[in-house]
Short mmCIF file of C-alpha atoms in Angstrom, two decimals:
data_model
loop_
_atom_site.label_atom_id
_atom_site.label_comp_id
_atom_site.label_asym_id
_atom_site.label_seq_id
_atom_site.Cartn_x
_atom_site.Cartn_y
_atom_site.Cartn_z
CA UNK S 1 -110.96 205.50 73.85
CA UNK S 2 -113.33 202.80 74.93
CA UNK S 3 -116.22 202.93 77.34
CA UNK S 4 -118.95 200.67 78.63
CA UNK S 5 -122.37 201.68 79.87
CA UNK S 6 -124.46 199.45 82.08
CA UNK S 7 -127.72 201.23 82.80
CA UNK S 8 -129.05 200.88 86.30
CA UNK S 9 -127.20 199.43 89.25
CA UNK S 10 -129.66 196.78 90.37
CA UNK S 11 -131.99 194.29 88.72
CA UNK S 12 -134.39 192.03 90.61
CA UNK S 13 -136.14 189.04 89.06
CA UNK S 14 -138.16 186.10 90.32
CA UNK S 15 -136.69 182.63 90.25
CA UNK S 16 -137.48 181.10 86.86
CA UNK S 17 -137.92 184.46 85.14
CA UNK S 18 -135.91 185.82 82.24
CA UNK S 19 -132.70 187.64 83.11
CA UNK S 20 -131.72 190.57 80.89
CA UNK S 21 -128.70 192.71 81.76
CA UNK S 22 -127.92 195.50 79.34
CA UNK S 23 -124.53 196.61 78.10
CA UNK S 24 -123.64 199.24 75.52
CA UNK S 25 -120.11 200.00 74.47
CA UNK S 26 -118.13 202.61 72.63
CA UNK S 27 -114.96 201.71 70.78
CA UNK S 28 -112.97 203.24 67.95
CA UNK S 29 -111.82 199.80 66.79
CA UNK S 30 -113.64 196.48 66.50
CA UNK S 31 -114.16 195.45 70.10
CA UNK S 32 -113.67 192.31 72.05
CA UNK S 33 -116.46 192.07 74.62
CA UNK S 34 -116.73 190.17 77.87
CA UNK S 35 -119.15 189.49 80.68
CA UNK S 36 -117.77 188.68 84.11
CA UNK S 37 -119.60 187.68 87.29
CA UNK S 38 -118.45 188.48 90.81
CA UNK S 39 -119.73 186.70 93.90
CA UNK S 40 -119.22 188.29 97.33
CA UNK S 41 -115.59 188.44 98.44
CA UNK S 42 -114.39 186.77 95.27
CA UNK S 43 -112.65 187.85 92.11
CA UNK S 44 -114.18 188.04 88.67
CA UNK S 45 -115.18 184.90 86.79
CA UNK S 46 -115.53 184.95 83.02
CA UNK S 47 -119.06 184.14 81.84
CA UNK S 48 -118.54 184.55 78.11
CA UNK S 49 -116.67 186.52 75.48
CA UNK S 50 -117.15 187.81 71.95
CA UNK S 51 -114.14 188.18 69.69
CA UNK S 52 -115.07 187.48 66.08
CA UNK S 53 -117.45 185.22 64.22
CA UNK S 54 -120.84 184.20 65.54
CA UNK S 55 -122.59 187.12 67.18
CA UNK S 56 -124.59 184.96 69.58
CA UNK S 57 -122.24 183.74 72.25
CA UNK S 58 -123.04 181.06 74.79
CA UNK S 59 -121.32 181.00 78.15
CA UNK S 60 -121.33 179.15 81.41
CA UNK S 61 -124.31 178.65 83.71
CA UNK S 62 -126.83 178.99 80.88
CA UNK S 63 -125.99 182.61 80.03
CA UNK S 64 -125.69 183.96 76.54
CA UNK S 65 -125.12 187.34 74.91
CA UNK S 66 -125.60 188.77 71.45
CA UNK S 67 -123.24 191.23 69.82
CA UNK S 68 -125.16 193.83 67.82
CA UNK S 69 -122.79 196.16 66.03
CA UNK S 70 -125.54 198.45 64.75
CA UNK S 71 -126.77 199.02 68.30
CA UNK S 72 -123.28 198.88 69.92
CA UNK S 73 -124.78 196.47 72.41
CA UNK S 74 -123.83 193.21 74.10
CA UNK S 75 -126.75 192.36 76.36
CA UNK S 76 -126.59 189.33 78.65
CA UNK S 77 -129.57 186.99 78.97
CA UNK S 78 -130.60 183.80 80.70
CA UNK S 79 -134.00 182.21 80.06
CA UNK S 80 -134.66 181.11 83.63
CA UNK S 81 -133.06 182.67 86.70
CA UNK S 82 -131.77 180.54 89.54
CA UNK S 83 -131.13 181.64 93.10
CA UNK S 84 -127.44 180.96 92.59
CA UNK S 85 -127.32 183.63 89.85
CA UNK S 86 -127.51 186.39 92.47
CA UNK S 87 -124.23 188.28 92.06
CA UNK S 88 -122.72 191.35 90.46
CA UNK S 89 -122.24 191.33 86.70
CA UNK S 90 -119.70 193.37 84.76
CA UNK S 91 -119.52 194.04 81.06
CA UNK S 92 -116.06 194.85 79.70
CA UNK S 93 -114.40 195.78 76.42
CA UNK S 94 -110.87 195.53 75.10
CA UNK S 95 -109.25 196.46 71.82
CA UNK S 96 -109.18 193.75 69.21
CA UNK S 97 -105.71 192.95 68.00
CA UNK S 98 -104.17 195.43 70.39
CA UNK S 99 -100.86 194.73 72.06
CA UNK S 100 -102.39 195.60 75.39
CA UNK S 101 -105.53 193.72 76.31
CA UNK S 102 -106.45 195.88 79.29
CA UNK S 103 -110.13 195.79 80.04
CA UNK S 104 -112.44 198.75 80.40
CA UNK S 105 -115.35 197.83 82.66
CA UNK S 106 -118.86 199.08 83.13
CA UNK S 107 -120.03 200.06 86.61
CA UNK S 108 -121.61 196.67 87.17
CA UNK S 109 -125.16 195.49 87.85
CA UNK S 110 -126.26 193.66 90.97
CA UNK S 111 -128.70 190.87 90.18
CA UNK S 112 -131.11 189.75 92.92
CA UNK S 113 -133.26 186.65 92.51
CA UNK S 114 -136.50 186.41 94.50
CA UNK S 115 -137.81 183.00 95.54
CA UNK O 1 -104.93 173.74 88.44
CA UNK O 2 -104.01 176.67 90.65
CA UNK O 3 -105.55 179.99 89.85
CA UNK O 4 -104.27 183.51 90.42
CA UNK O 5 -103.22 183.87 94.05
CA UNK O 6 -103.18 187.18 95.89
CA UNK O 7 -101.91 187.99 99.36
CA UNK O 8 -102.83 189.19 101.84
CA UNK O 9 -106.58 188.79 101.40
CA UNK O 10 -107.17 191.69 103.77
CA UNK O 11 -104.89 194.50 104.87
CA UNK O 12 -105.65 197.25 107.37
CA UNK O 13 -103.09 199.97 107.83
CA UNK O 14 -102.76 203.50 109.08
CA UNK O 15 -102.72 206.51 106.82
CA UNK O 16 -99.19 207.37 105.76
CA UNK O 17 -97.82 203.81 105.92
CA UNK O 18 -96.49 201.92 102.91
CA UNK O 19 -98.15 198.66 101.79
CA UNK O 20 -97.15 195.84 99.48
CA UNK O 21 -99.65 193.60 97.73
CA UNK O 22 -98.58 190.36 96.10
CA UNK O 23 -99.85 188.49 93.06
CA UNK O 24 -98.89 185.00 91.87
CA UNK O 25 -100.23 184.52 88.33
CA UNK O 26 -101.25 181.25 86.76
CA UNK O 27 -98.18 179.30 85.72
CA UNK O 28 -97.26 179.98 82.10
CA UNK O 29 -99.28 183.17 81.83
CA UNK O 30 -97.09 185.89 80.39
CA UNK O 31 -99.44 188.84 80.83
CA UNK O 32 -100.28 190.25 84.27
CA UNK O 33 -102.67 193.06 85.14
CA UNK O 34 -103.57 195.03 88.24
CA UNK O 35 -106.99 196.60 88.67
CA UNK O 36 -108.57 198.54 91.51
CA UNK O 37 -112.21 198.17 92.54
CA UNK O 38 -113.71 200.90 94.67
CA UNK O 39 -117.24 202.03 95.46
CA UNK O 40 -116.97 205.36 93.77
CA UNK O 41 -114.91 204.46 90.74
CA UNK O 42 -115.85 200.88 89.89
CA UNK O 43 -113.16 198.72 88.29
CA UNK O 44 -110.13 200.64 87.03
CA UNK O 45 -107.04 199.44 85.19
CA UNK O 46 -103.78 200.23 86.97
CA UNK O 47 -100.83 198.57 85.25
CA UNK O 48 -100.00 195.82 82.76
CA UNK O 49 -96.90 193.61 82.40
CA UNK O 50 -96.07 191.49 79.38
CA UNK O 51 -92.88 189.43 79.39
CA UNK O 52 -89.77 191.59 79.38
CA UNK O 53 -91.47 194.57 77.78
CA UNK O 54 -91.75 197.88 79.59
CA UNK O 55 -94.97 197.85 81.62
CA UNK O 56 -97.97 199.98 80.70
CA UNK O 57 -98.32 202.23 83.74
CA UNK O 58 -100.95 204.49 82.26
CA UNK O 59 -103.58 203.62 84.89
CA UNK O 60 -101.54 204.34 88.01
CA UNK O 61 -103.32 207.18 89.82
CA UNK O 62 -100.25 208.85 91.33
CA UNK O 63 -96.51 208.45 91.80
CA UNK O 64 -97.21 206.86 95.18
CA UNK O 65 -98.18 203.73 93.26
CA UNK O 66 -95.60 201.42 91.73
CA UNK O 67 -95.39 197.79 90.70
CA UNK O 68 -92.76 195.32 89.67
CA UNK O 69 -92.74 191.85 88.29
CA UNK O 70 -89.74 189.70 89.10
CA UNK O 71 -88.64 186.88 86.82
CA UNK O 72 -91.72 187.25 84.68
CA UNK O 73 -93.88 185.70 87.38
CA UNK O 74 -94.75 187.16 90.79
CA UNK O 75 -95.77 190.80 90.93
CA UNK O 76 -95.83 193.26 93.81
CA UNK O 77 -97.93 196.42 93.88
CA UNK O 78 -96.58 199.01 96.31
CA UNK O 79 -98.47 202.01 97.62
CA UNK O 80 -96.38 204.55 99.49
CA UNK O 81 -97.69 207.02 102.06
CA UNK O 82 -101.19 205.56 101.88
CA UNK O 83 -104.22 207.84 101.87
CA UNK O 84 -107.79 207.05 102.80
CA UNK O 85 -108.85 207.24 99.16
CA UNK O 86 -106.56 204.27 98.48
CA UNK O 87 -109.03 202.03 100.33
CA UNK O 88 -110.29 199.56 97.75
CA UNK O 89 -110.05 195.98 96.56
CA UNK O 90 -106.97 195.44 94.42
CA UNK O 91 -107.44 192.70 91.85
CA UNK O 92 -104.74 190.92 89.90
CA UNK O 93 -105.36 189.06 86.65
CA UNK O 94 -103.22 187.03 84.29
CA UNK O 95 -103.62 185.79 80.74
CA UNK O 96 -101.73 183.74 78.21
CA UNK O 97 -100.17 186.12 75.76
CA UNK O 98 -99.79 189.56 74.30
CA UNK O 99 -101.31 190.79 71.10
CA UNK O 100 -104.12 188.29 71.16
CA UNK O 101 -106.79 190.26 72.90
CA UNK O 102 -109.28 187.43 72.93
CA UNK O 103 -107.32 185.53 75.56
CA UNK O 104 -109.45 185.90 78.69
CA UNK O 105 -108.03 187.31 81.88
CA UNK O 106 -108.23 185.14 84.98
CA UNK O 107 -108.70 187.04 88.21
CA UNK O 108 -107.57 186.44 91.76
CA UNK O 109 -109.85 187.02 94.74
CA UNK O 110 -108.23 190.37 95.45
CA UNK O 111 -106.70 192.16 98.42
CA UNK O 112 -109.12 194.30 100.40
CA UNK O 113 -107.13 197.33 101.58
CA UNK O 114 -108.49 199.55 104.33
CA UNK O 115 -106.72 202.75 105.32
CA UNK O 116 -107.59 204.07 108.77
#
């Protein structure tokens, strides 16, 4: 069984500051990992994904994440926060090579950006 | 191109009524998923369709929930005898193919269901 842990429910940063959103996973098989963003009253938008290969993954809007197998982590970062980054962020895992790619999500983290 | 389309965007109904939620996936996407997003439970998988294969219903919370996918395209999620705990946002997603788990899922904007 897979699981995702996102510690804390809310992170607040100043505009221009570093954004760090933490994600730890548990999986019995090599995982595929995803970060999604959700703006109010909208669906989920894919930020980035890790499947195989390079462990540092770059996504849209200046976000990146690093897969660390030894730490079972996939933390999301952005060097400089922008007001438009305020949203809810979800980390998710699916089974690699599985016939069913259903996603298991973390609880989500709300990011606030202060002017 | 067109994304995943869900209708209605909002639905308010009385406890005990049946509801149908519709999902139009991205054209050419063979895999379709339903998820539920609620305050207490976060995002939960409900059901998965892939081509003509039998759907994976392992996430459906009770036998009041059912879903079908006609012609490998449009899907309908039906909730019978709705209960207040069914209030949630129901999200549909589609992706390109089965067995290649790195294909990302594209989500619709969801149907917000409120049970009075």
